């Protein structure tokens, strides 16, 4: 099944921009792409959510949401406070599977980190990946503190028997400090997974044409790009 689940080590690590980059690179390779947001929080009924932002940046992708809630909280909490039905993992898996029958690639973007709860039963994005048998791409931050959260997430994925094909740094600084440069080598070591890309800080502010042109250069070949981890590390003194 052509489904890739995208999660992060936490909030504000660049999941949506990485999702857009993966979508843009796949589109450039001639693939049809759908983007499914499992649970959109923090936006009103008529506001553009993360899936729409992916479409704005990446281009001609099918977008869908399972549910949205107005407050910027964990989906389970946001649903409860809004008096709305929560999202359950089987609903997300069913929506992704349906999209997969009509597209070459379906990207399922989570909310927050891997174990953020969707419902009172404790359902999470990890459960969605398990139901789909889908690999989980992990978006990480570049700097100090990322090694711990990355390793914890990688361990949780493996404890569930889920595939971790690799990591992408969601916001690579223009002037990386010592911690960021060292993390280029340390992230694959602590996670047991290869680094498959680094999206430059501020990439989401590029005009769509510029974003689409650059995206394949930020991602490695397994994500339909041309990025070279070894060359990148050499340039940045890792």
Short mmCIF file of C-alpha atoms in Angstrom, two decimals:
data_model
loop_
_atom_site.label_atom_id
_atom_site.label_comp_id
_atom_site.label_asym_id
_atom_site.label_seq_id
_atom_site.Cartn_x
_atom_site.Cartn_y
_atom_site.Cartn_z
CA UNK A 1 0.00 0.00 0.00
CA UNK A 2 1.52 3.34 -1.07
CA UNK A 3 1.03 5.12 2.26
CA UNK A 4 3.66 7.04 4.20
CA UNK A 5 2.82 8.29 7.68
CA UNK A 6 4.64 11.47 8.72
CA UNK A 7 5.12 12.33 12.37
CA UNK A 8 7.42 14.57 14.37
CA UNK A 9 9.34 14.50 17.59
CA UNK A 10 6.90 17.17 18.82
CA UNK A 11 5.10 20.30 17.70
CA UNK A 12 6.62 23.00 15.49
CA UNK A 13 9.38 20.80 14.04
CA UNK A 14 8.36 21.30 10.42
CA UNK A 15 6.05 18.36 9.67
CA UNK A 16 3.79 20.26 7.30
CA UNK A 17 6.65 21.75 5.29
CA UNK A 18 8.36 18.36 5.09
CA UNK A 19 5.06 16.80 3.99
CA UNK A 20 4.83 19.46 1.28
CA UNK A 21 8.41 18.79 0.20
CA UNK A 22 7.80 15.04 -0.07
CA UNK A 23 4.62 15.73 -2.04
CA UNK A 24 6.38 18.18 -4.37
CA UNK A 25 9.25 15.78 -5.02
CA UNK A 26 6.85 12.92 -5.75
CA UNK A 27 4.80 15.12 -8.10
CA UNK A 28 7.98 16.14 -9.91
CA UNK A 29 8.65 12.43 -10.44
CA UNK A 30 5.29 11.99 -12.11
CA UNK A 31 3.39 10.44 -9.20
CA UNK A 32 -0.13 11.27 -8.09
CA UNK A 33 -0.28 12.33 -4.45
CA UNK A 34 -2.91 12.67 -1.75
CA UNK A 35 -2.39 14.32 1.64
CA UNK A 36 -4.53 13.30 4.60
CA UNK A 37 -4.50 15.27 7.85
CA UNK A 38 -5.57 12.90 10.57
CA UNK A 39 -6.78 15.60 12.96
CA UNK A 40 -6.48 19.31 12.32
CA UNK A 41 -6.51 21.45 15.43
CA UNK A 42 -6.30 25.19 16.03
CA UNK A 43 -8.24 26.37 12.98
CA UNK A 44 -11.80 27.47 12.39
CA UNK A 45 -14.29 25.91 9.97
CA UNK A 46 -13.41 28.21 7.07
CA UNK A 47 -9.67 28.54 7.65
CA UNK A 48 -7.01 26.75 5.65
CA UNK A 49 -5.42 23.88 7.55
CA UNK A 50 -2.15 22.02 7.14
CA UNK A 51 -3.34 19.92 4.20
CA UNK A 52 -4.27 23.05 2.27
CA UNK A 53 -0.87 24.54 3.05
CA UNK A 54 0.74 21.43 1.60
CA UNK A 55 -1.31 21.88 -1.57
CA UNK A 56 -0.39 25.56 -1.79
CA UNK A 57 3.31 24.75 -1.64
CA UNK A 58 3.46 21.43 -3.47
CA UNK A 59 0.89 21.80 -6.23
CA UNK A 60 -1.73 19.44 -7.58
CA UNK A 61 -2.38 17.12 -4.65
CA UNK A 62 -5.64 15.74 -3.32
CA UNK A 63 -6.25 16.98 0.22
CA UNK A 64 -8.47 15.58 2.95
CA UNK A 65 -9.03 15.85 6.70
CA UNK A 66 -10.68 13.32 8.96
CA UNK A 67 -11.72 15.98 11.50
CA UNK A 68 -10.85 19.46 12.72
CA UNK A 69 -11.17 21.16 16.07
CA UNK A 70 -10.91 24.89 16.84
CA UNK A 71 -8.47 24.95 19.76
CA UNK A 72 -4.71 24.32 19.31
CA UNK A 73 -4.58 21.31 21.62
CA UNK A 74 -4.02 17.58 21.37
CA UNK A 75 -6.82 16.17 19.19
CA UNK A 76 -8.47 14.20 21.99
CA UNK A 77 -8.50 17.21 24.29
CA UNK A 78 -9.62 19.57 21.53
CA UNK A 79 -12.50 17.26 20.59
CA UNK A 80 -13.65 16.95 24.19
CA UNK A 81 -13.57 20.69 24.82
CA UNK A 82 -15.44 21.39 21.58
CA UNK A 83 -18.10 18.79 22.34
CA UNK A 84 -17.29 17.03 19.06
CA UNK A 85 -16.73 13.35 18.31
CA UNK A 86 -13.04 12.45 18.52
CA UNK A 87 -10.99 10.89 15.75
CA UNK A 88 -10.39 7.15 16.05
CA UNK A 89 -7.43 5.42 14.38
CA UNK A 90 -9.61 3.07 12.27
CA UNK A 91 -11.30 6.11 10.69
CA UNK A 92 -7.96 7.57 9.68
CA UNK A 93 -6.71 4.23 8.35
CA UNK A 94 -9.90 3.73 6.34
CA UNK A 95 -9.62 7.20 4.78
CA UNK A 96 -5.97 6.62 3.89
CA UNK A 97 -6.67 3.21 2.39
CA UNK A 98 -9.42 4.66 0.21
CA UNK A 99 -7.13 7.41 -1.07
CA UNK A 100 -4.46 4.79 -1.77
CA UNK A 101 -6.71 3.10 -4.29
CA UNK A 102 -6.68 6.26 -6.39
CA UNK A 103 -3.17 7.68 -5.88
CA UNK A 104 0.43 6.55 -6.22
CA UNK A 105 1.33 8.00 -2.82
CA UNK A 106 -0.73 8.95 0.24
CA UNK A 107 0.91 11.08 2.93
CA UNK A 108 -0.77 10.90 6.33
CA UNK A 109 0.31 13.82 8.52
CA UNK A 110 -0.18 13.56 12.26
CA UNK A 111 -0.69 16.23 14.89
CA UNK A 112 2.20 16.86 17.26
CA UNK A 113 4.23 13.76 18.07
CA UNK A 114 3.70 10.05 17.56
CA UNK A 115 1.79 9.37 20.78
CA UNK A 116 -0.45 12.43 20.91
CA UNK A 117 -3.89 11.03 21.75
CA UNK A 118 -6.79 11.14 19.34
CA UNK A 119 -9.46 9.78 21.67
CA UNK A 120 -10.26 8.76 25.23
CA UNK A 121 -9.16 5.19 24.50
CA UNK A 122 -5.62 6.41 23.84
CA UNK A 123 -5.60 5.94 20.07
CA UNK A 124 -2.62 7.54 18.34
CA UNK A 125 -0.95 8.00 14.97
CA UNK A 126 1.17 4.95 15.80
CA UNK A 127 -2.03 2.91 15.85
CA UNK A 128 -2.96 4.31 12.43
CA UNK A 129 0.40 3.22 11.02
CA UNK A 130 -0.07 -0.22 12.55
CA UNK A 131 -3.52 -0.65 11.02
CA UNK A 132 -2.17 0.36 7.61
CA UNK A 133 1.13 -1.50 7.88
CA UNK A 134 2.68 1.76 6.72
CA UNK A 135 6.20 3.12 7.31
CA UNK A 136 6.59 6.21 9.48
CA UNK A 137 8.86 9.08 8.43
CA UNK A 138 10.13 11.02 11.46
CA UNK A 139 10.63 14.79 11.28
CA UNK A 140 13.15 16.08 13.79
CA UNK A 141 14.55 19.41 14.88
CA UNK A 142 18.19 20.26 14.24
CA UNK A 143 19.54 21.59 17.50
CA UNK A 144 20.16 20.81 21.13
CA UNK A 145 17.61 18.42 22.66
CA UNK A 146 16.67 16.61 19.48
CA UNK A 147 18.66 13.45 20.21
CA UNK A 148 16.55 12.45 23.19
CA UNK A 149 13.15 12.96 21.56
CA UNK A 150 14.32 11.33 18.34
CA UNK A 151 15.63 8.24 20.09
CA UNK A 152 12.50 7.90 22.22
CA UNK A 153 10.26 8.08 19.15
CA UNK A 154 12.41 5.61 17.21
CA UNK A 155 12.31 3.17 20.13
CA UNK A 156 8.54 3.43 20.36
CA UNK A 157 8.13 2.76 16.65
CA UNK A 158 10.31 -0.33 16.82
CA UNK A 159 8.61 -1.61 19.98
CA UNK A 160 5.40 -1.63 17.95
CA UNK A 161 6.98 -3.36 14.98
CA UNK A 162 6.62 -0.26 12.79
CA UNK A 163 9.08 0.59 10.05
CA UNK A 164 11.16 3.76 10.40
CA UNK A 165 12.64 4.36 6.94
CA UNK A 166 14.44 7.51 7.98
CA UNK A 167 14.55 11.01 9.43
CA UNK A 168 14.20 14.46 7.93
CA UNK A 169 15.36 17.61 9.68
CA UNK A 170 12.38 19.92 9.41
CA UNK A 171 14.17 23.27 9.69
CA UNK A 172 17.89 23.39 9.00
CA UNK A 173 19.33 26.77 10.14
CA UNK A 174 21.20 29.02 7.78
CA UNK A 175 24.04 29.26 10.30
CA UNK A 176 24.05 25.94 12.17
CA UNK A 177 25.66 25.89 15.60
CA UNK A 178 27.92 23.18 16.96
CA UNK A 179 25.03 21.07 18.28
CA UNK A 180 23.23 21.10 14.93
CA UNK A 181 26.38 20.17 13.03
CA UNK A 182 27.14 17.30 15.40
CA UNK A 183 23.53 16.11 15.22
CA UNK A 184 23.92 15.37 11.52
CA UNK A 185 26.05 12.39 12.55
CA UNK A 186 24.39 11.64 15.87
CA UNK A 187 20.75 11.52 14.74
CA UNK A 188 21.18 8.41 12.58
CA UNK A 189 23.21 6.81 15.35
CA UNK A 190 20.63 7.26 18.12
CA UNK A 191 17.65 6.42 15.91
CA UNK A 192 19.10 3.55 13.92
CA UNK A 193 17.68 5.13 10.77
CA UNK A 194 19.27 7.14 7.96
CA UNK A 195 18.97 10.88 7.54
CA UNK A 196 16.88 11.36 4.40
CA UNK A 197 16.86 15.12 4.12
CA UNK A 198 17.14 18.56 5.63
CA UNK A 199 14.65 21.28 4.75
CA UNK A 200 16.07 24.80 5.10
CA UNK A 201 14.60 27.11 7.71
CA UNK A 202 12.03 29.40 6.15
CA UNK A 203 11.28 27.06 3.24
CA UNK A 204 7.57 27.46 3.85
CA UNK A 205 7.87 31.16 3.04
CA UNK A 206 9.14 30.52 -0.48
CA UNK A 207 6.80 31.21 -3.35
CA UNK A 208 5.20 27.95 -4.54
CA UNK A 209 7.19 27.78 -7.79
CA UNK A 210 10.46 28.18 -5.92
CA UNK A 211 9.42 25.62 -3.31
CA UNK A 212 8.50 23.02 -5.91
CA UNK A 213 11.74 23.53 -7.81
CA UNK A 214 13.91 23.24 -4.70
CA UNK A 215 12.10 20.46 -2.82
CA UNK A 216 13.78 17.47 -4.54
CA UNK A 217 17.17 18.87 -3.56
CA UNK A 218 16.22 18.74 0.14
CA UNK A 219 15.30 15.04 0.14
CA UNK A 220 17.18 11.83 -0.52
CA UNK A 221 16.37 9.29 -3.23
CA UNK A 222 13.96 7.16 -1.13
CA UNK A 223 11.80 10.31 -0.87
CA UNK A 224 12.04 10.97 -4.63
CA UNK A 225 14.83 13.53 -4.25
CA UNK A 226 18.52 14.04 -4.99
CA UNK A 227 19.86 15.10 -1.56
CA UNK A 228 23.19 13.54 -0.53
CA UNK A 229 23.61 13.14 3.24
CA UNK A 230 27.37 12.61 3.02
CA UNK A 231 27.96 15.70 0.90
CA UNK A 232 25.67 17.76 3.15
CA UNK A 233 27.53 16.62 6.26
CA UNK A 234 30.88 17.42 4.67
CA UNK A 235 29.76 20.95 3.83
CA UNK A 236 28.55 21.57 7.35
CA UNK A 237 31.45 20.05 9.22
CA UNK A 238 29.60 17.14 10.82
#
